[in-house]
Amino acid sequence: DAKTTQPTSMDCAEGRAANLPCNHSTISGNEYVYWYRQIHSQGPQYIIHGLKNNETNEMASLIITEDRKSSTLILPHATLRDTAVYYCIVNSYGKLTFGQGTILTVHP
Amino acid sequence: KAGVTQTPRYLIKTRGQQVTLSCSPISGHRSVSWYQQTPGQGLQFLFEYFSETQRNKGNFPGRFSGRQFSNSRSEMNVSTLELGDSALYLCASSSTQVRDNSPLHFGNGTRLTVT
């Protein structure tokens, strides 16, 4: 199963872009990268996923490097409500392996 | 559309007992997967059910089992509870099997405490 590595914590000022990196150097050709976030006492919330190309939706953008060994989640204008644990996950043929995630703290 | 519903929200059990947790997926979703979340191990995959059949399984002992009904609702059972089974148990539903890359929608979990 592909493993992911993320920084333990990051800070961001409200209104600025938050760029969360993830390393998944052992990813295989058909394995998608997913991002979820979890706010205390709630279940994880889906943000975005992709295979090769960059993806954008109403919540965020996902930038995947050409060799697919790493990706970056971009929250374009972070708000205080974006404070959460962010998980980068690889879908290994139906098994999702969650790492410890990145604690993102958005400051006023 | 109603989200994923897990019941009960909190549960306290004694070592050696068994417990059954319930998960109702989003209407129309046929896949239900289960996860255990603990401070030490993080989120770990337990198993996935699709069309009443177990499709995938994580590395947990046989004390952890599940099933899925024809209406896609799923139950998870843990027998002979151990202190280490204390955790937040999350279920997630999706419209297709997890391996087919539809996004998962999680419930808010059942907090199990074993004393």
XYZ file of N, CA, C and O in Angstrom, chain B residues 26-82:
228
model
N -25.754 7.082 2.697
C -26.529 8.031 1.902
C -27.412 7.236 0.946
O -26.967 6.218 0.381
N -28.638 7.707 0.739
C -29.568 7.005 -0.134
C -28.958 6.805 -1.525
O -28.418 7.744 -2.125
N -29.010 5.560 -1.995
C -28.453 5.254 -3.310
C -27.018 4.765 -3.283
O -26.534 4.219 -4.276
N -26.341 4.956 -2.169
C -24.963 4.465 -2.053
C -24.975 2.988 -1.693
O -25.696 2.564 -0.779
N -24.141 2.210 -2.376
C -24.125 0.770 -2.157
C -22.873 0.274 -1.443
O -22.780 -0.878 -1.072
N -21.901 1.151 -1.292
C -20.670 0.759 -0.587
C -20.646 1.376 0.796
O -20.924 2.571 0.967
N -20.326 0.554 1.769
C -20.094 1.039 3.129
C -18.753 0.489 3.590
O -18.502 -0.711 3.510
N -17.899 1.383 4.058
C -16.614 0.948 4.606
C -16.489 1.450 6.036
O -17.088 2.459 6.403
N -15.711 0.734 6.813
C -15.564 1.018 8.238
C -14.114 1.315 8.572
O -13.193 0.690 8.019
N -13.921 2.237 9.523
C -12.591 2.657 9.934
C -12.554 2.800 11.456
O -13.547 3.161 12.084
N -11.377 2.510 12.007
C -11.142 2.720 13.439
C -10.179 3.885 13.601
O -9.165 3.942 12.907
N -10.497 4.816 14.474
C -9.600 5.952 14.711
C -9.208 6.004 16.179
O -10.061 6.099 17.068
N -7.905 5.931 16.436
C -7.360 6.056 17.786
C -6.252 7.088 17.770
O -5.645 7.330 16.721
N -5.945 7.712 18.917
C -4.871 8.712 18.953
C -3.523 8.125 18.537
O -2.730 8.790 17.882
N -3.277 6.874 18.881
C -1.972 6.290 18.597
C -1.806 5.798 17.169
O -0.760 5.985 16.547
N -2.823 5.173 16.627
C -2.738 4.552 15.307
C -3.392 5.363 14.206
O -3.258 5.027 13.027
N -4.108 6.415 14.566
C -4.788 7.204 13.544
C -5.982 6.458 12.969
O -6.583 5.621 13.628
N -6.287 6.768 11.718
C -7.414 6.140 11.021
C -6.957 4.881 10.312
O -6.043 4.914 9.494
N -7.596 3.759 10.633
C -7.224 2.505 10.012
C -8.449 1.841 9.384
O -9.515 1.790 9.989
N -8.247 1.320 8.180
C -9.321 0.674 7.424
C -9.643 -0.685 8.031
O -8.754 -1.493 8.287
N -10.934 -0.940 8.236
C -11.388 -2.235 8.766
C -11.860 -3.146 7.637
O -11.302 -4.211 7.416
N -12.921 -2.753 6.958
C -13.443 -3.527 5.838
C -14.435 -2.713 5.040
O -14.898 -1.662 5.475
N -14.733 -3.229 3.834
C -15.694 -2.597 2.951
C -16.724 -3.631 2.508
O -16.367 -4.770 2.192
N -17.975 -3.194 2.487
C -19.059 -4.008 1.962
C -19.693 -3.321 0.773
O -19.877 -2.092 0.776
N -20.004 -4.112 -0.235
C -20.674 -3.602 -1.434
C -21.640 -4.676 -1.899
O -21.242 -5.821 -2.076
N -22.895 -4.286 -2.113
C -23.932 -5.257 -2.515
C -23.908 -6.491 -1.624
O -23.894 -7.627 -2.113
N -23.869 -6.252 -0.330
C -23.992 -7.285 0.708
C -22.796 -8.232 0.786
O -22.854 -9.238 1.503
N -21.718 -7.924 0.091
C -20.541 -8.792 0.094
C -19.330 -8.014 0.581
O -19.132 -6.857 0.191
N -18.516 -8.648 1.401
C -17.272 -7.997 1.815
C -16.311 -7.983 0.645
O -15.973 -9.026 0.086
N -15.827 -6.775 0.306
C -14.982 -6.625 -0.886
C -13.516 -6.422 -0.536
O -12.656 -6.627 -1.384
N -13.258 -5.972 0.665
C -11.897 -5.653 1.036
C -11.800 -5.691 2.557
O -12.788 -5.434 3.250
N -10.613 -5.997 3.036
C -10.461 -6.154 4.478
C -9.105 -5.618 4.911
O -8.099 -5.821 4.215
N -9.070 -4.942 6.048
C -7.826 -4.453 6.617
C -7.212 -5.489 7.534
O -7.634 -6.643 7.573
N -6.201 -5.073 8.284
C -5.454 -5.995 9.139
C -5.965 -5.965 10.575
O -5.281 -5.510 11.471
N -7.138 -6.463 10.757
C -7.719 -6.539 12.093
C -8.062 -7.993 12.399
O -8.336 -8.785 11.502
N -8.064 -8.341 13.708
C -8.375 -9.743 14.069
C -9.821 -10.108 13.748
O -10.660 -9.245 13.521
N -10.079 -11.401 13.765
C -11.405 -11.909 13.422
C -12.509 -11.481 14.375
O -13.689 -11.663 14.072
N -12.114 -10.897 15.528
C -13.145 -10.393 16.462
C -13.961 -9.256 15.843
O -15.053 -8.942 16.291
N -13.385 -8.644 14.821
C -14.066 -7.556 14.111
C -14.756 -8.148 12.881
O -14.097 -8.753 12.027
N -16.038 -7.975 12.794
C -16.776 -8.507 11.657
C -17.858 -7.520 11.256
O -18.171 -6.578 12.002
N -18.419 -7.749 10.108
C -19.466 -6.848 9.658
C -20.431 -7.561 8.749
O -20.259 -8.748 8.416
N -21.452 -6.838 8.359
C -22.370 -7.347 7.360
C -23.116 -6.177 6.743
O -23.134 -5.071 7.309
N -23.708 -6.434 5.617
C -24.488 -5.412 4.941
C -25.818 -6.013 4.516
O -25.865 -7.154 4.052
N -26.852 -5.237 4.657
C -28.193 -5.691 4.345
C -28.596 -5.259 2.937
O -27.909 -4.449 2.296
N -29.724 -5.766 2.473
C -30.161 -5.488 1.101
C -30.467 -4.006 0.880
O -30.430 -3.518 -0.249
N -30.741 -3.266 1.951
C -30.986 -1.817 1.799
C -29.693 -1.012 1.949
O -29.742 0.212 2.082
N -28.568 -1.700 1.951
C -27.213 -1.130 2.059
C -26.811 -0.707 3.460
O -25.643 -0.357 3.669
N -27.714 -0.736 4.402
C -27.321 -0.453 5.778
C -26.313 -1.504 6.225
O -26.353 -2.655 5.776
N -25.397 -1.100 7.085
C -24.343 -2.025 7.514
C -24.215 -2.027 9.026
O -24.527 -1.037 9.697
N -23.795 -3.122 9.542
C -23.485 -3.255 10.968
C -22.067 -3.782 11.114
O -21.584 -4.572 10.294
N -21.425 -3.348 12.182
C -20.112 -3.849 12.535
C -20.195 -4.435 13.940
O -20.821 -3.849 14.817
N -19.604 -5.594 14.123
C -19.637 -6.270 15.410
C -18.216 -6.492 15.920
O -17.319 -6.852 15.141
N -18.033 -6.229 17.180
C -16.753 -6.554 17.819
C -17.058 -7.468 18.998
O -17.844 -7.117 19.880
N -16.462 -8.640 18.989
C -16.703 -9.600 20.070
C -15.531 -9.578 21.047
O -14.440 -9.100 20.725
N -15.757 -10.083 22.228
C -14.737 -10.187 23.272
C -13.916 -8.898 23.359
O -12.707 -8.866 23.087
N -14.579 -7.831 23.702
C -13.956 -6.513 23.711
C -12.718 -6.446 24.583
O -12.659 -7.038 25.676
N -11.727 -5.710 24.090
C -10.493 -5.445 24.833
C -10.384 -3.937 25.068
O -10.991 -3.145 24.341
